[in-house]
PDB file of N, CA and C in Angstrom:
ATOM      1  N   UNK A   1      17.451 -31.536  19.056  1.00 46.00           N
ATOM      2  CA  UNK A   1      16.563 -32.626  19.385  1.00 46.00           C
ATOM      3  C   UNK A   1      16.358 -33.494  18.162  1.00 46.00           C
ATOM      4  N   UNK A   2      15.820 -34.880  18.219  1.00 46.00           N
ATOM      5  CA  UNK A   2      14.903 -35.313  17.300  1.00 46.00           C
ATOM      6  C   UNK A   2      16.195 -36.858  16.990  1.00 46.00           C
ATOM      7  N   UNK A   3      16.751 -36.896  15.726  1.00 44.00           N
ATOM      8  CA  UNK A   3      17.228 -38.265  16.012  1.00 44.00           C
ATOM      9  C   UNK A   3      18.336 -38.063  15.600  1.00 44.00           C
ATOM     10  N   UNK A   4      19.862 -39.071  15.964  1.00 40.00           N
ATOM     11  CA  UNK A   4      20.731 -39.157  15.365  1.00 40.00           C
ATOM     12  C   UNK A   4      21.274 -40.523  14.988  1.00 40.00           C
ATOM     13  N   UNK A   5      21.649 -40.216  13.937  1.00 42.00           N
ATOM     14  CA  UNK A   5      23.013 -41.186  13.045  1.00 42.00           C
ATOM     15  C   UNK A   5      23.897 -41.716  13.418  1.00 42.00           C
ATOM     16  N   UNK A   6      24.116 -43.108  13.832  1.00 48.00           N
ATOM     17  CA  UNK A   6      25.161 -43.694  14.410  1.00 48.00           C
ATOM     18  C   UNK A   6      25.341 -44.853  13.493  1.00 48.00           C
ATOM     19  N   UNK A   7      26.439 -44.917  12.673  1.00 48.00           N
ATOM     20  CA  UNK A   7      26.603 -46.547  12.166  1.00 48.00           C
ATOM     21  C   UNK A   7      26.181 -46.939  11.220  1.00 48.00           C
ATOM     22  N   UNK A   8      24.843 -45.879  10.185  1.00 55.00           N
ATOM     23  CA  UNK A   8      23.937 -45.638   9.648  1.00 55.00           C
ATOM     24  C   UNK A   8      22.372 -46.688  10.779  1.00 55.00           C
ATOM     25  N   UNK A   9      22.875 -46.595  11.556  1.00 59.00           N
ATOM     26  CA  UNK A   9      21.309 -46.774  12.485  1.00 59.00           C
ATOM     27  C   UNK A   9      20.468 -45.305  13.532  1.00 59.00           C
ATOM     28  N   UNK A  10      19.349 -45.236  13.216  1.00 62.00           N
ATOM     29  CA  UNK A  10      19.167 -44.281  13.976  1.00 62.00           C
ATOM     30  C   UNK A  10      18.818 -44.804  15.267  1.00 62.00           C
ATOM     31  N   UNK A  11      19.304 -43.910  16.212  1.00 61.00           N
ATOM     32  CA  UNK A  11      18.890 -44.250  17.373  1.00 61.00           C
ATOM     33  C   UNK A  11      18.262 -42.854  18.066  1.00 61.00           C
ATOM     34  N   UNK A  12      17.270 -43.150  18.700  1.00 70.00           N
ATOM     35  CA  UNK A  12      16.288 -42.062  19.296  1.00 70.00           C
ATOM     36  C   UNK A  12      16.359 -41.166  20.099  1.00 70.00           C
ATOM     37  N   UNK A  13      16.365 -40.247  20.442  1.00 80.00           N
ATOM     38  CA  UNK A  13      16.562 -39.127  21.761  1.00 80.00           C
ATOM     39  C   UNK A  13      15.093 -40.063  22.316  1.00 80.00           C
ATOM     40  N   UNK A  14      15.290 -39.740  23.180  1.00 88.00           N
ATOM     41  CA  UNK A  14      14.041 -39.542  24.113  1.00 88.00           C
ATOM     42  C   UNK A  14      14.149 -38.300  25.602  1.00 88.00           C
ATOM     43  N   UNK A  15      13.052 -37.904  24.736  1.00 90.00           N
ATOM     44  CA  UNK A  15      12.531 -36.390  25.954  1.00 90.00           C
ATOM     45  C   UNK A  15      11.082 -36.289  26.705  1.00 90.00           C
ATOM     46  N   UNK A  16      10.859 -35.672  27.412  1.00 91.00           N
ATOM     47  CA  UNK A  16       9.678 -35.685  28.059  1.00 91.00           C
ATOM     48  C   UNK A  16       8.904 -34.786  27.321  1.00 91.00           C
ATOM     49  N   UNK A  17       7.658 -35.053  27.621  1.00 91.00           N
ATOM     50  CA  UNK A  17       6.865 -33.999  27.455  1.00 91.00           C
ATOM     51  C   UNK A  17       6.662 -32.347  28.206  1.00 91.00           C
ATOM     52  N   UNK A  18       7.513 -32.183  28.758  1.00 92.00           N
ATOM     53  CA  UNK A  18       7.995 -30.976  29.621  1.00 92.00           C
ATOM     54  C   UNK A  18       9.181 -30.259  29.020  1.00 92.00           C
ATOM     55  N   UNK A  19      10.319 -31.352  28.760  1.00 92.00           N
ATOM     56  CA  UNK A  19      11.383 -30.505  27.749  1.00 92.00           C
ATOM     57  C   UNK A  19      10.934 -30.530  26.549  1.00 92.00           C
ATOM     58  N   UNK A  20      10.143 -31.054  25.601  1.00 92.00           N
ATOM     59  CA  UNK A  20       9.966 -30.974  24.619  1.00 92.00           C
ATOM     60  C   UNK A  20       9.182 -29.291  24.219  1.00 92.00           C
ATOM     61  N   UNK A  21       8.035 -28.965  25.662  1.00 92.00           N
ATOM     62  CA  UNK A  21       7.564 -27.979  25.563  1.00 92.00           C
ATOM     63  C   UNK A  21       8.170 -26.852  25.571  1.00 92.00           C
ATOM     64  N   UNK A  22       9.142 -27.049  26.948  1.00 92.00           N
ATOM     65  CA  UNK A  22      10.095 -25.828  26.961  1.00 92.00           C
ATOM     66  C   UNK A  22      11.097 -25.718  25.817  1.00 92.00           C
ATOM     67  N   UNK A  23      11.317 -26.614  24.991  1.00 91.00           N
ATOM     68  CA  UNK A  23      12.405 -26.123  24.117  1.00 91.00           C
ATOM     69  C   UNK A  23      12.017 -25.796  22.808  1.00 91.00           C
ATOM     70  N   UNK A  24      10.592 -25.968  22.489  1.00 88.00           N
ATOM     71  CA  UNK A  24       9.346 -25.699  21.597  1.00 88.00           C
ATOM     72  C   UNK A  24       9.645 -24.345  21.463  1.00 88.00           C
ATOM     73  N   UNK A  25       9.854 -23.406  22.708  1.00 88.00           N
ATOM     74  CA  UNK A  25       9.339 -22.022  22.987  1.00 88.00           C
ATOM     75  C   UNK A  25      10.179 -21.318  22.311  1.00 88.00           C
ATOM     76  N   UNK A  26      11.630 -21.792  22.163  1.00 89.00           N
ATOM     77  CA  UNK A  26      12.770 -20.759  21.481  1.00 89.00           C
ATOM     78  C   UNK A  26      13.214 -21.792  20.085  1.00 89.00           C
ATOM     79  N   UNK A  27      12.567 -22.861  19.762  1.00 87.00           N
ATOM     80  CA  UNK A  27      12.984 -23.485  18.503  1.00 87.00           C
ATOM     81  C   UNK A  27      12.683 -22.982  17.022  1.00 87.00           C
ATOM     82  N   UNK A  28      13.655 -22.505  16.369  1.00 86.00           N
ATOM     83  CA  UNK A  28      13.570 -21.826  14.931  1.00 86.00           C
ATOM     84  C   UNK A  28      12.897 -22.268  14.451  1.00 86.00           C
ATOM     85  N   UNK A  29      12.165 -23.965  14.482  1.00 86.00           N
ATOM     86  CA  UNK A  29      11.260 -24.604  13.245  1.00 86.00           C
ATOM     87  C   UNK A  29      10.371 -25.119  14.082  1.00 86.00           C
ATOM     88  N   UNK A  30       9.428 -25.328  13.686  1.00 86.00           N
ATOM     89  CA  UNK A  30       8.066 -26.273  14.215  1.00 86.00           C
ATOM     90  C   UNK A  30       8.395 -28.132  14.337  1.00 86.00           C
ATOM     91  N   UNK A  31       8.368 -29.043  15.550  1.00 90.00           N
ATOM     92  CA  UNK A  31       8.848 -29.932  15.619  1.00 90.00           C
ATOM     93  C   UNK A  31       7.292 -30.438  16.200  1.00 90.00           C
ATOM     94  N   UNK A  32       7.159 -31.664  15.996  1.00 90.00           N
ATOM     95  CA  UNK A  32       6.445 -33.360  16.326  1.00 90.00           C
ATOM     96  C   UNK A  32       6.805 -34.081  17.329  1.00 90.00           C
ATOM     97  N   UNK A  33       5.937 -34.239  18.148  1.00 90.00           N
ATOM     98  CA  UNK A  33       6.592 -34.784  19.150  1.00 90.00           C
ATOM     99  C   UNK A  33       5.649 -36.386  19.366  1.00 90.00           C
ATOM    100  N   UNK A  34       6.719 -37.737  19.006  1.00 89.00           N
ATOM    101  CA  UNK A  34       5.742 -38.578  19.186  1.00 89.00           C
ATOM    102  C   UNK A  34       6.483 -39.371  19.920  1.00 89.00           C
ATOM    103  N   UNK A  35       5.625 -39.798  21.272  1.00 87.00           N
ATOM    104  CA  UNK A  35       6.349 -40.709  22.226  1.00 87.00           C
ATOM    105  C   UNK A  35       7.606 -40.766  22.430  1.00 87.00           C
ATOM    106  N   UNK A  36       8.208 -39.232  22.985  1.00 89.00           N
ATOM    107  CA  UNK A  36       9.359 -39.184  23.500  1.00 89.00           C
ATOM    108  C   UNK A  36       9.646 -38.518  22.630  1.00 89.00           C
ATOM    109  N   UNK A  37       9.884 -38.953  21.138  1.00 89.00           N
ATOM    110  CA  UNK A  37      10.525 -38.913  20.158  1.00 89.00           C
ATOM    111  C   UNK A  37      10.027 -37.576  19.562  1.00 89.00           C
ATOM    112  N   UNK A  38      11.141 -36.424  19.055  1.00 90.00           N
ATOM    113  CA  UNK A  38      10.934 -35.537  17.993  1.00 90.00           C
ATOM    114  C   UNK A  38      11.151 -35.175  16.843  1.00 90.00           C
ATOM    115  N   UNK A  39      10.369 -34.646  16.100  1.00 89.00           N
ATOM    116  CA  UNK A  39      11.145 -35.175  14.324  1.00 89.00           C
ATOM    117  C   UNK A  39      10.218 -33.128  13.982  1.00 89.00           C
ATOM    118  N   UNK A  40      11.505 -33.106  13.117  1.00 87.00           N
ATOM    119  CA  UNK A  40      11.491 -31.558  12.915  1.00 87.00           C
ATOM    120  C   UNK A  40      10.212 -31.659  11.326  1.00 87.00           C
ATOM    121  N   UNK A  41       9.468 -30.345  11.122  1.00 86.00           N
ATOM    122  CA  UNK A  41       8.715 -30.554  10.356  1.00 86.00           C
ATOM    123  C   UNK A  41       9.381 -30.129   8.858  1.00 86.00           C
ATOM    124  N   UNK A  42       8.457 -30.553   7.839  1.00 81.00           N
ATOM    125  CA  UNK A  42       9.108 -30.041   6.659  1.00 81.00           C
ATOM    126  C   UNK A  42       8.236 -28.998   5.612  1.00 81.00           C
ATOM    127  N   UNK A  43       8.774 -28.323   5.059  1.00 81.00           N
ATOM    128  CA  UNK A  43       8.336 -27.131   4.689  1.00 81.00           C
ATOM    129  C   UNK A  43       7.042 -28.012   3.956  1.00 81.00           C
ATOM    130  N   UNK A  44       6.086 -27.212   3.115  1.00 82.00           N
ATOM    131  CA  UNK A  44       5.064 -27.263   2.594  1.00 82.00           C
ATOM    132  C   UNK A  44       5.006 -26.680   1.430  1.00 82.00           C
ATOM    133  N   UNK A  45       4.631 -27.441  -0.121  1.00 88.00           N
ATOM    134  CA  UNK A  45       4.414 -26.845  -1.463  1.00 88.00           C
ATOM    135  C   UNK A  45       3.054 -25.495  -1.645  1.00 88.00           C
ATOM    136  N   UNK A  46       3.092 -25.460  -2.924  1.00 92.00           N
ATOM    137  CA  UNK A  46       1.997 -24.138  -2.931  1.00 92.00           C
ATOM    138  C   UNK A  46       1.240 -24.786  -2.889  1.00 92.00           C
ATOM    139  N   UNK A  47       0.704 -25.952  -3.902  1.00 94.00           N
ATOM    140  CA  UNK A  47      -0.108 -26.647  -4.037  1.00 94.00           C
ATOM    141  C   UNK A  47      -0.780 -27.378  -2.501  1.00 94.00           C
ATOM    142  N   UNK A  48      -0.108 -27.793  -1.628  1.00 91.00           N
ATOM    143  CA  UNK A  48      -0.313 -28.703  -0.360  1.00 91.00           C
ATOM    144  C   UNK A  48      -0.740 -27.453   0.197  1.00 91.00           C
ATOM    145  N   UNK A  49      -0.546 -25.969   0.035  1.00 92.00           N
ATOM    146  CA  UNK A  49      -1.205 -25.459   0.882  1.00 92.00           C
ATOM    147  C   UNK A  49      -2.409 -25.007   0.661  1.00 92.00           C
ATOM    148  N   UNK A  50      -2.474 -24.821  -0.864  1.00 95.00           N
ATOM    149  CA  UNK A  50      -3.801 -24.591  -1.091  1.00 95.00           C
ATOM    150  C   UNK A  50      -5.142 -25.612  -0.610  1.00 95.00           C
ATOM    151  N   UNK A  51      -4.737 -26.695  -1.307  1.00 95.00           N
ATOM    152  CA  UNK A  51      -5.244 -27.725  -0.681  1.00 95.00           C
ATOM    153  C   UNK A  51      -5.942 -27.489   0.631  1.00 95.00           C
ATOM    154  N   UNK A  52      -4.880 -27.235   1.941  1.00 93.00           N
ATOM    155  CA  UNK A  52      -5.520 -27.363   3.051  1.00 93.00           C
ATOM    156  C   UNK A  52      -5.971 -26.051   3.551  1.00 93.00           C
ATOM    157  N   UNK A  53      -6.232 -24.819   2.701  1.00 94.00           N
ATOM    158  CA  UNK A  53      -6.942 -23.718   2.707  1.00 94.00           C
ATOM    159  C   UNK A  53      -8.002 -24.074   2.680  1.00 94.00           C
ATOM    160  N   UNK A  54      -8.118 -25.033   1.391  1.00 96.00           N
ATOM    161  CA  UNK A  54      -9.557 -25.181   0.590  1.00 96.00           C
ATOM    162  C   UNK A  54     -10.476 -26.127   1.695  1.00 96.00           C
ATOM    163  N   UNK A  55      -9.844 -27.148   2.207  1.00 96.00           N
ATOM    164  CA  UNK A  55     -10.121 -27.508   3.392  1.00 96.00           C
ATOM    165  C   UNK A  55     -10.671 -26.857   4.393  1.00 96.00           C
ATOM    166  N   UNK A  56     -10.036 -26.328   4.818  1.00 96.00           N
ATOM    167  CA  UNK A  56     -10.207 -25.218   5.964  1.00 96.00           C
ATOM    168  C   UNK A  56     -11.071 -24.647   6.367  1.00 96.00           C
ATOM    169  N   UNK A  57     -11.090 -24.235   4.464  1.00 96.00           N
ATOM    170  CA  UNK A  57     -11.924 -22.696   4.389  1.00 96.00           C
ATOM    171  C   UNK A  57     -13.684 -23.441   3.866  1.00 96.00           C
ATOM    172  N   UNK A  58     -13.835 -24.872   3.938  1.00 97.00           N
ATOM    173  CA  UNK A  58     -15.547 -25.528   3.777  1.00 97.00           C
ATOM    174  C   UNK A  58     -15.326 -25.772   5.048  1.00 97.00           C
ATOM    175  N   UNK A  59     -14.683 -26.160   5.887  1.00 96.00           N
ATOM    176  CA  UNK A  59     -15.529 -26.675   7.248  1.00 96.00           C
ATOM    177  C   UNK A  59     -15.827 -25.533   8.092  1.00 96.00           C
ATOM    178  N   UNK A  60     -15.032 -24.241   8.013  1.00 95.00           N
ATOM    179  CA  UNK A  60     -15.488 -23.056   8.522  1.00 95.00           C
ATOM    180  C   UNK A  60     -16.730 -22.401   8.143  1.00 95.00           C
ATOM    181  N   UNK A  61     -17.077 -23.061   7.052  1.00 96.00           N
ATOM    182  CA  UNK A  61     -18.286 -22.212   6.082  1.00 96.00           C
ATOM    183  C   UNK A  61     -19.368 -23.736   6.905  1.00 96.00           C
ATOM    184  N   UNK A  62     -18.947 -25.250   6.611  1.00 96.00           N
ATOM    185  CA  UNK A  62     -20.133 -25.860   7.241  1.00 96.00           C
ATOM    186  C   UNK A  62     -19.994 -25.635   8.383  1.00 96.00           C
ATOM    187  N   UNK A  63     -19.671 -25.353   9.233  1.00 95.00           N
ATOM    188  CA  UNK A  63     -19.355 -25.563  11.141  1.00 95.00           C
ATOM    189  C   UNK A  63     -19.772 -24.189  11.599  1.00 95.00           C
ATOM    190  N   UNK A  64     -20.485 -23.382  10.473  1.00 94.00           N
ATOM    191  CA  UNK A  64     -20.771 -21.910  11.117  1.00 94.00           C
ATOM    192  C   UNK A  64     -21.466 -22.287  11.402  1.00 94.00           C
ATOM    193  N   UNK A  65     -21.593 -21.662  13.434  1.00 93.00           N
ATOM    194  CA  UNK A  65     -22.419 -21.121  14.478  1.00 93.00           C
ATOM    195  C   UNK A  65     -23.137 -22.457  14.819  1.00 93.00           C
ATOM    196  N   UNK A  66     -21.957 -23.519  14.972  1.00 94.00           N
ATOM    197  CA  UNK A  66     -21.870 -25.118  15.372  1.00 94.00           C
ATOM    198  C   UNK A  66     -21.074 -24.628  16.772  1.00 94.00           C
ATOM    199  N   UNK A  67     -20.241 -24.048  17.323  1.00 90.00           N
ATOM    200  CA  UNK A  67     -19.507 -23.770  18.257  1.00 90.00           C
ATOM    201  C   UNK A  67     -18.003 -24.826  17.879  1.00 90.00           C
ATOM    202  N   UNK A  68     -18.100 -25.429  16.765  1.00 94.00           N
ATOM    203  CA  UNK A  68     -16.578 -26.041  17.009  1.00 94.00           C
ATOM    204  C   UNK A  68     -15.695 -24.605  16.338  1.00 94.00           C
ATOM    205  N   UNK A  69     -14.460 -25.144  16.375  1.00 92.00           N
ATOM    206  CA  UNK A  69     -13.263 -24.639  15.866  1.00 92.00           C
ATOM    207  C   UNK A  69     -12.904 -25.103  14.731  1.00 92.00           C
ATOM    208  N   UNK A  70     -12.172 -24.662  13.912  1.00 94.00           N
ATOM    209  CA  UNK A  70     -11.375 -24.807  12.992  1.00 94.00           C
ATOM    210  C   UNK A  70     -10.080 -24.270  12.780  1.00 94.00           C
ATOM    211  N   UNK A  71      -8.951 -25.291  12.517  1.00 92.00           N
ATOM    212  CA  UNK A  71      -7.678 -24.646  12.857  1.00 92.00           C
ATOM    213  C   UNK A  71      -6.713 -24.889  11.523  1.00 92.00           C
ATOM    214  N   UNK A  72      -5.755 -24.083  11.193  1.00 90.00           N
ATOM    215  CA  UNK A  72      -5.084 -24.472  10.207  1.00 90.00           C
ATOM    216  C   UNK A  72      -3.241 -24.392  10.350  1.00 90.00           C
ATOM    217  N   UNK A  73      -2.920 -25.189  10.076  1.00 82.00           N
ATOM    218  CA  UNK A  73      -1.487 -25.583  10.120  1.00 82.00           C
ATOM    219  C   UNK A  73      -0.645 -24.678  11.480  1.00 82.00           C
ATOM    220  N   UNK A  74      -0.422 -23.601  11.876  1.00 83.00           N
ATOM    221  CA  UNK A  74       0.248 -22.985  13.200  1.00 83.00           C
ATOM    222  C   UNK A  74      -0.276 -23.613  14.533  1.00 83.00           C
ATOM    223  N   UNK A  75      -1.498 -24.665  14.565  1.00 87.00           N
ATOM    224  CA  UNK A  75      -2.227 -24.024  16.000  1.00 87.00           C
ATOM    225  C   UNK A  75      -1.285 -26.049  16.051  1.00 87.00           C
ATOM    226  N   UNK A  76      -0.601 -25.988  17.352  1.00 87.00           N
ATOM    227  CA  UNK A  76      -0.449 -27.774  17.735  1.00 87.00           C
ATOM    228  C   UNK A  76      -1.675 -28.187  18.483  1.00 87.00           C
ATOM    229  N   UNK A  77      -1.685 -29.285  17.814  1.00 88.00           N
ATOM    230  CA  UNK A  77      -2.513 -30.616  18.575  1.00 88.00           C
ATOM    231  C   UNK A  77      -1.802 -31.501  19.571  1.00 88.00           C
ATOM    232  N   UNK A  78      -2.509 -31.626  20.920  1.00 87.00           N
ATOM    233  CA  UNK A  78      -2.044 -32.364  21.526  1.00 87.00           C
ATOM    234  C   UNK A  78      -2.720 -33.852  21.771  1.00 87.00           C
ATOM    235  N   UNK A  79      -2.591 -34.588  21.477  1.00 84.00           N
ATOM    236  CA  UNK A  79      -3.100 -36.400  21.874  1.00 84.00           C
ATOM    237  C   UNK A  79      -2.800 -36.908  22.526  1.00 84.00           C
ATOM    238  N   UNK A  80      -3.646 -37.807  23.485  1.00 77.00           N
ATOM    239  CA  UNK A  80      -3.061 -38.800  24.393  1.00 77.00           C
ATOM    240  C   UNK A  80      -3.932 -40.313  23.701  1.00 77.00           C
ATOM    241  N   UNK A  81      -3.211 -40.738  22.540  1.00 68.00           N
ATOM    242  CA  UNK A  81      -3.140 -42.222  22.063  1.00 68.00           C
ATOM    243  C   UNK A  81      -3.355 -42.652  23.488  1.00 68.00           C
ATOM    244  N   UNK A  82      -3.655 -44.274  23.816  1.00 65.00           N
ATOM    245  CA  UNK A  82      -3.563 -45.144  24.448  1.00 65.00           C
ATOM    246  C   UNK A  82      -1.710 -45.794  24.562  1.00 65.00           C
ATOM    247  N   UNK A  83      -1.257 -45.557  23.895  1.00 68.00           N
ATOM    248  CA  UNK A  83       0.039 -45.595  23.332  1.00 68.00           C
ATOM    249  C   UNK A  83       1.446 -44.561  23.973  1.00 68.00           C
ATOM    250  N   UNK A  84       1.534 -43.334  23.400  1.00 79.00           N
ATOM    251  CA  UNK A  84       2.518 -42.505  23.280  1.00 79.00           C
ATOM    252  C   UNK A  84       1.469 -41.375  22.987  1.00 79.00           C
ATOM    253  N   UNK A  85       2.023 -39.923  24.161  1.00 86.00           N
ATOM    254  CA  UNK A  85       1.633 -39.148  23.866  1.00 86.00           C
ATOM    255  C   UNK A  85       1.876 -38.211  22.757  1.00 86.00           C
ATOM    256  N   UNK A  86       1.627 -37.180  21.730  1.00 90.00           N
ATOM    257  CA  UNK A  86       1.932 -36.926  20.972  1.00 90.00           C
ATOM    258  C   UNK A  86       1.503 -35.475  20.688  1.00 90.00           C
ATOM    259  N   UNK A  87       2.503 -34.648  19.816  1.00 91.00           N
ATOM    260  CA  UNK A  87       1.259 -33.098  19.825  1.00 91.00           C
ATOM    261  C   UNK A  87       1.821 -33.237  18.190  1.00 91.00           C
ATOM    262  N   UNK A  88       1.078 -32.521  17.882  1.00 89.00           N
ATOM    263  CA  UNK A  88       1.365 -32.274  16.394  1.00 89.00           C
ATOM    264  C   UNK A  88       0.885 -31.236  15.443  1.00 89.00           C
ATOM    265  N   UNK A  89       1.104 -30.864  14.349  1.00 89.00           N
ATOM    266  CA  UNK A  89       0.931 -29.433  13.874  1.00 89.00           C
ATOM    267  C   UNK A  89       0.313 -29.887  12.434  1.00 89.00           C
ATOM    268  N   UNK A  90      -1.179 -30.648  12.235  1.00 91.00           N
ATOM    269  CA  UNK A  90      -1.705 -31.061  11.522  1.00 91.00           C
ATOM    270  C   UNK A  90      -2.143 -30.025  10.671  1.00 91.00           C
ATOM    271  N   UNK A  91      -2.086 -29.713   9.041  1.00 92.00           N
ATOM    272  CA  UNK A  91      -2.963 -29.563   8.033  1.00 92.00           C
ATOM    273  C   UNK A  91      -3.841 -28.461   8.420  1.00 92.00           C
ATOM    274  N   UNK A  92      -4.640 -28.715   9.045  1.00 95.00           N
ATOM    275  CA  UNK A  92      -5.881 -28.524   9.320  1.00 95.00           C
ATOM    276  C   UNK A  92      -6.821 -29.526  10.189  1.00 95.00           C
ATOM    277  N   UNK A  93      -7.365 -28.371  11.191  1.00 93.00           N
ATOM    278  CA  UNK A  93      -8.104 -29.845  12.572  1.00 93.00           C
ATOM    279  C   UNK A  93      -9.298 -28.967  13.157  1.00 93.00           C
ATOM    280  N   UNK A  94     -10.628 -30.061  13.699  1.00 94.00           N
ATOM    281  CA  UNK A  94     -11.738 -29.352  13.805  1.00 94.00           C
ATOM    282  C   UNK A  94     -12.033 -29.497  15.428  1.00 94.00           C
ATOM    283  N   UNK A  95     -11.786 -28.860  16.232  1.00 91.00           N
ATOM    284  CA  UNK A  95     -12.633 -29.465  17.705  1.00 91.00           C
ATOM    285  C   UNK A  95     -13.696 -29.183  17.828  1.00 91.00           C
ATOM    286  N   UNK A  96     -15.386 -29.923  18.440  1.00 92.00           N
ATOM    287  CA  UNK A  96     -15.937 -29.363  19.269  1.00 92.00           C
ATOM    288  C   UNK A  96     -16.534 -29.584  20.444  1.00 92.00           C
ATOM    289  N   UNK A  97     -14.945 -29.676  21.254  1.00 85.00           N
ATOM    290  CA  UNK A  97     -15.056 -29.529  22.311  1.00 85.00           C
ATOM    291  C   UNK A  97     -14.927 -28.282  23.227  1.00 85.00           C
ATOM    292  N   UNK A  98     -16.072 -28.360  24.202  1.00 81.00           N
ATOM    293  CA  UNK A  98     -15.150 -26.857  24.848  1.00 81.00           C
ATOM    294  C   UNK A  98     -14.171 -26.922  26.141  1.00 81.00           C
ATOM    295  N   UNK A  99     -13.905 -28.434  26.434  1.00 78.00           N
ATOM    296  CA  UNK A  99     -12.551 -28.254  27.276  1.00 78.00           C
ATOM    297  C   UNK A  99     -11.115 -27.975  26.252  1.00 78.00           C
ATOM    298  N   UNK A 100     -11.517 -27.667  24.815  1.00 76.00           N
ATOM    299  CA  UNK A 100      -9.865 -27.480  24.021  1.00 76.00           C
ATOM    300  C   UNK A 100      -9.771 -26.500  24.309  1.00 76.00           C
ATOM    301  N   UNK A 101      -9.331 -26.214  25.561  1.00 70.00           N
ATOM    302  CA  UNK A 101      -9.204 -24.514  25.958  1.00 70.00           C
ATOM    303  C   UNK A 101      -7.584 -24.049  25.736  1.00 70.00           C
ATOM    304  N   UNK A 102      -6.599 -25.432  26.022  1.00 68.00           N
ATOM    305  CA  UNK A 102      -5.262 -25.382  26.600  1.00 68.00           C
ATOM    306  C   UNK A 102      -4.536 -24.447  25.887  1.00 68.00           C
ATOM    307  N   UNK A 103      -3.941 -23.609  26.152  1.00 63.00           N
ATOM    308  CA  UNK A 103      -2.913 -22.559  25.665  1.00 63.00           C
ATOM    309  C   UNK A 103      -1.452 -23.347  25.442  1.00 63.00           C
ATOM    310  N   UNK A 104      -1.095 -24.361  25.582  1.00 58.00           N
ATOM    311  CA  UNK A 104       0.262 -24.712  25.407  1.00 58.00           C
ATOM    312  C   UNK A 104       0.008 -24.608  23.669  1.00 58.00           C
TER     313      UNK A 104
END
């Protein structure tokens, strides 16, 4: 999935949000999915991860027994922009909502 090289122009796959999920399930690397479009992720330094530990690890300490969540880099986000739908495997992300129930 994601884009290829023609001519030196890229030109786009486009997939649904249905194959993108199903092929999520057996894919060796963690992929982005934005409006159609998928782009594979890229590894992460020591430093960038500490970083979003350190992150992480204050909003879990302020957001105690707030009922939100706190999530760090494995859990995907899914968005529906006004635009292009999109899921993504952000840093670190806070919901508190309690319809973020979705298991995909």
């Amino acid at each position: 999935m994601g884009l290829l090289r023609d001519k030196e122009t890229y030109h786009p796959l486009k997939f649904t949000v249905e194959e993108y999920l199903d092929d999520e399930k057996s894919a060796p690397e963690r992929r982005e999915y934005i409006g159609g479009e998928v782009f594979a992720m890229a590894g992460a330094s020591e430093e960038h991860e500490k970083v979003a530990l350190n992150v992480a690890s204050a909003f879990l300490a302020h957001l105690r027994g707030s009922g939100c969540k706190v999530f760090k880099g494995d859990m995907k986000l899914r968005c529906k922009p006004s635009l292009a739908e999109t899921f993504y495997y952000p840093d670190v992300f806070v919901t508190c909502s309690p319809k973020d129930t979705n298991p995909i």
